[in-house]
PDB file of C-alpha atoms in Angstrom:
ATOM      1  CA  MET Y  11    -204.905 -34.728 -41.404  1.00 60.00           C
ATOM      2  CA  ALA Y  12    -201.309 -34.367 -40.212  1.00 67.00           C
ATOM      3  CA  VAL Y  13    -198.756 -33.341 -42.829  1.00 67.00           C
ATOM      4  CA  THR Y  14    -195.021 -34.040 -42.652  1.00 74.00           C
ATOM      5  CA  LEU Y  15    -192.731 -32.286 -45.122  1.00 69.00           C
ATOM      6  CA  THR Y  16    -189.107 -32.729 -46.098  1.00 79.00           C
ATOM      7  CA  HIS Y  17    -188.891 -29.324 -47.789  1.00 74.00           C
ATOM      8  CA  LEU Y  18    -191.137 -26.303 -47.285  1.00 73.00           C
ATOM      9  CA  THR Y  19    -191.758 -26.073 -51.021  1.00 73.00           C
ATOM     10  CA  ASP Y  20    -193.444 -29.509 -50.848  1.00 75.00           C
ATOM     11  CA  ILE Y  21    -196.418 -27.810 -49.205  1.00 76.00           C
ATOM     12  CA  PHE Y  22    -197.562 -26.306 -52.501  1.00 74.00           C
ATOM     13  CA  ALA Y  23    -197.916 -29.738 -54.125  1.00 78.00           C
ATOM     14  CA  LEU Y  24    -200.447 -30.944 -51.549  1.00 84.00           C
ATOM     15  CA  GLY Y  25    -203.488 -29.356 -53.195  1.00 86.00           C
ATOM     16  CA  PHE Y  26    -204.621 -27.009 -50.433  1.00 92.00           C
ATOM     17  CA  ASP Y  27    -206.579 -23.924 -51.484  1.00 95.00           C
ATOM     18  CA  ASP Y  28    -205.194 -21.716 -48.716  1.00 96.00           C
ATOM     19  CA  ILE Y  29    -202.565 -21.911 -46.001  1.00 95.00           C
ATOM     20  CA  ILE Y  30    -203.985 -20.556 -42.747  1.00 97.00           C
ATOM     21  CA  ASP Y  31    -201.652 -19.393 -39.964  1.00 98.00           C
ATOM     22  CA  VAL Y  32    -203.596 -19.287 -36.693  1.00 98.00           C
ATOM     23  CA  ARG Y  33    -200.752 -17.942 -34.546  1.00 98.00           C
ATOM     24  CA  ALA Y  34    -200.917 -14.551 -32.841  1.00 98.00           C
ATOM     25  CA  PRO Y  35    -200.228 -11.479 -35.010  1.00 98.00           C
ATOM     26  CA  ALA Y  36    -196.758 -10.896 -33.514  1.00 98.00           C
ATOM     27  CA  GLU Y  37    -195.767 -14.485 -34.329  1.00 97.00           C
ATOM     28  CA  PHE Y  38    -197.037 -14.094 -37.893  1.00 98.00           C
ATOM     29  CA  ALA Y  39    -195.190 -10.788 -38.295  1.00 98.00           C
ATOM     30  CA  GLU Y  40    -191.951 -12.391 -37.120  1.00 97.00           C
ATOM     31  CA  ASP Y  41    -192.133 -15.225 -39.659  1.00 95.00           C
ATOM     32  CA  HIS Y  42    -194.658 -17.288 -41.589  1.00 95.00           C
ATOM     33  CA  ILE Y  43    -194.999 -19.620 -44.551  1.00 92.00           C
ATOM     34  CA  PRO Y  44    -194.934 -17.523 -47.741  1.00 90.00           C
ATOM     35  CA  GLY Y  45    -198.472 -16.972 -48.992  1.00 92.00           C
ATOM     36  CA  ALA Y  46    -200.085 -17.861 -45.656  1.00 96.00           C
ATOM     37  CA  ILE Y  47    -203.172 -15.988 -44.515  1.00 97.00           C
ATOM     38  CA  SER Y  48    -203.195 -14.781 -40.905  1.00 99.00           C
ATOM     39  CA  LEU Y  49    -206.356 -15.799 -39.044  1.00 99.00           C
ATOM     40  CA  PRO Y  50    -205.227 -15.736 -35.406  1.00 99.00           C
ATOM     41  CA  VAL Y  51    -207.282 -17.734 -32.933  1.00 98.00           C
ATOM     42  CA  LEU Y  52    -205.665 -15.726 -30.103  1.00 98.00           C
ATOM     43  CA  ASP Y  53    -204.449 -12.149 -30.409  1.00 98.00           C
ATOM     44  CA  ASP Y  54    -201.155 -11.152 -28.792  1.00 98.00           C
ATOM     45  CA  ALA Y  55    -202.729 -10.110 -25.476  1.00 99.00           C
ATOM     46  CA  GLU Y  56    -204.930 -13.217 -25.308  1.00 98.00           C
ATOM     47  CA  ARG Y  57    -201.944 -15.473 -25.993  1.00 97.00           C
ATOM     48  CA  ALA Y  58    -199.993 -13.788 -23.194  1.00 98.00           C
ATOM     49  CA  GLU Y  59    -202.969 -14.106 -20.835  1.00 98.00           C
ATOM     50  CA  VAL Y  60    -203.406 -17.827 -21.538  1.00 97.00           C
ATOM     51  CA  GLY Y  61    -199.670 -18.416 -21.130  1.00 96.00           C
ATOM     52  CA  THR Y  62    -199.650 -16.633 -17.781  1.00 98.00           C
ATOM     53  CA  ILE Y  63    -202.645 -18.627 -16.553  1.00 98.00           C
ATOM     54  CA  TYR Y  64    -200.932 -21.839 -17.701  1.00 97.00           C
ATOM     55  CA  LYS Y  65    -197.839 -21.085 -15.615  1.00 98.00           C
ATOM     56  CA  GLN Y  66    -199.412 -19.362 -12.607  1.00 98.00           C
ATOM     57  CA  VAL Y  67    -202.751 -21.139 -12.184  1.00 99.00           C
ATOM     58  CA  SER Y  68    -203.005 -24.449 -14.053  1.00 98.00           C
ATOM     59  CA  PRO Y  69    -202.858 -25.951 -17.536  1.00 97.00           C
ATOM     60  CA  PHE Y  70    -206.539 -26.946 -17.222  1.00 98.00           C
ATOM     61  CA  THR Y  71    -207.681 -23.409 -16.461  1.00 98.00           C
ATOM     62  CA  ALA Y  72    -205.528 -22.043 -19.277  1.00 98.00           C
ATOM     63  CA  ARG Y  73    -207.032 -24.513 -21.750  1.00 96.00           C
ATOM     64  CA  LYS Y  74    -210.552 -23.612 -20.641  1.00 98.00           C
ATOM     65  CA  VAL Y  75    -209.912 -19.877 -21.025  1.00 98.00           C
ATOM     66  CA  GLY Y  76    -208.069 -20.491 -24.297  1.00 97.00           C
ATOM     67  CA  ALA Y  77    -210.904 -22.593 -25.704  1.00 97.00           C
ATOM     68  CA  ALA Y  78    -213.427 -19.829 -25.035  1.00 98.00           C
ATOM     69  CA  LEU Y  79    -211.192 -17.270 -26.736  1.00 98.00           C
ATOM     70  CA  VAL Y  80    -210.520 -19.564 -29.701  1.00 98.00           C
ATOM     71  CA  ALA Y  81    -214.265 -20.151 -30.131  1.00 98.00           C
ATOM     72  CA  LYS Y  82    -214.952 -16.399 -30.074  1.00 98.00           C
ATOM     73  CA  ASN Y  83    -212.202 -15.628 -32.571  1.00 99.00           C
ATOM     74  CA  ALA Y  84    -213.062 -18.584 -34.811  1.00 98.00           C
ATOM     75  CA  SER Y  85    -216.628 -17.289 -34.957  1.00 98.00           C
ATOM     76  CA  ALA Y  86    -215.376 -13.905 -36.162  1.00 99.00           C
ATOM     77  CA  HIS Y  87    -213.295 -15.586 -38.881  1.00 99.00           C
ATOM     78  CA  LEU Y  88    -216.252 -17.720 -39.992  1.00 99.00           C
ATOM     79  CA  GLN Y  89    -218.523 -14.690 -40.220  1.00 98.00           C
ATOM     80  CA  GLY Y  90    -215.808 -12.571 -41.855  1.00 98.00           C
ATOM     81  CA  PRO Y  91    -213.003 -13.792 -44.125  1.00 98.00           C
ATOM     82  CA  LEU Y  92    -214.284 -17.381 -44.410  1.00 98.00           C
ATOM     83  CA  ALA Y  93    -217.961 -16.556 -44.986  1.00 98.00           C
ATOM     84  CA  SER Y  94    -217.766 -16.943 -48.765  1.00 98.00           C
ATOM     85  CA  LYS Y  95    -215.812 -20.231 -48.821  1.00 98.00           C
ATOM     86  CA  THR Y  96    -217.654 -23.078 -50.523  1.00 98.00           C
ATOM     87  CA  GLY Y  97    -217.904 -26.659 -49.314  1.00 97.00           C
ATOM     88  CA  ALA Y  98    -215.081 -27.647 -51.654  1.00 97.00           C
ATOM     89  CA  TRP Y  99    -212.571 -25.332 -49.960  1.00 97.00           C
ATOM     90  CA  LYS Y 100    -209.552 -27.214 -48.586  1.00 96.00           C
ATOM     91  CA  PRO Y 101    -207.338 -25.248 -46.162  1.00 97.00           C
ATOM     92  CA  LEU Y 102    -204.085 -26.221 -44.495  1.00 94.00           C
ATOM     93  CA  VAL Y 103    -204.063 -24.881 -40.930  1.00 96.00           C
ATOM     94  CA  TYR Y 104    -200.882 -24.462 -38.890  1.00 94.00           C
ATOM     95  CA  CYS Y 105    -199.497 -22.915 -35.722  1.00 93.00           C
ATOM     96  CA  TRP Y 106    -196.392 -23.593 -33.655  1.00 87.00           C
ATOM     97  CA  ARG Y 107    -195.221 -26.017 -30.969  1.00 81.00           C
ATOM     98  CA  GLY Y 108    -198.003 -28.185 -29.573  1.00 78.00           C
ATOM     99  CA  GLY Y 109    -200.601 -27.712 -32.289  1.00 86.00           C
ATOM    100  CA  GLN Y 110    -203.448 -26.919 -29.914  1.00 88.00           C
ATOM    101  CA  ARG Y 111    -204.395 -23.704 -31.698  1.00 94.00           C
ATOM    102  CA  SER Y 112    -204.311 -25.188 -35.192  1.00 95.00           C
ATOM    103  CA  GLY Y 113    -205.917 -28.410 -33.960  1.00 95.00           C
ATOM    104  CA  SER Y 114    -208.775 -26.493 -32.364  1.00 96.00           C
ATOM    105  CA  PHE Y 115    -209.417 -24.365 -35.436  1.00 97.00           C
ATOM    106  CA  ALA Y 116    -209.046 -27.328 -37.803  1.00 97.00           C
ATOM    107  CA  SER Y 117    -211.550 -29.274 -35.713  1.00 97.00           C
ATOM    108  CA  ILE Y 118    -214.110 -26.483 -36.069  1.00 98.00           C
ATOM    109  CA  LEU Y 119    -213.528 -26.243 -39.820  1.00 98.00           C
ATOM    110  CA  GLY Y 120    -213.734 -30.024 -40.155  1.00 97.00           C
ATOM    111  CA  GLN Y 121    -217.026 -30.152 -38.253  1.00 97.00           C
ATOM    112  CA  ILE Y 122    -218.437 -27.669 -40.735  1.00 98.00           C
ATOM    113  CA  GLY Y 123    -217.460 -30.039 -43.524  1.00 97.00           C
ATOM    114  CA  TRP Y 124    -214.282 -28.580 -44.973  1.00 98.00           C
ATOM    115  CA  ARG Y 125    -211.452 -31.022 -45.688  1.00 94.00           C
ATOM    116  CA  VAL Y 126    -208.691 -29.795 -43.414  1.00 91.00           C
TER     117      VAL Y 126
END
């Protein structure tokens, strides 16, 4: 579900249980939504690697490499910090720019059955 806000404070009225920031740790450290939980789908080095492949090889190859890394990291989050979440859990997932990272992670969470 796409969310459009007029003011950042509107986010807290939407009824989400957690706000999940899937950006790389350096991006999260630079700035994030107050109260957001950092669950990066790419670490800083992986993000740089995918970006380099995108520019030097091809967008397709970068997406393929990125998808494998996102799947690996999503698995770690599911077995770690998200392992105790019930079926009623409703997270808001965000990233930056194109939304591919948040879209990928949200798709995985949605396939499990969480309302994202």
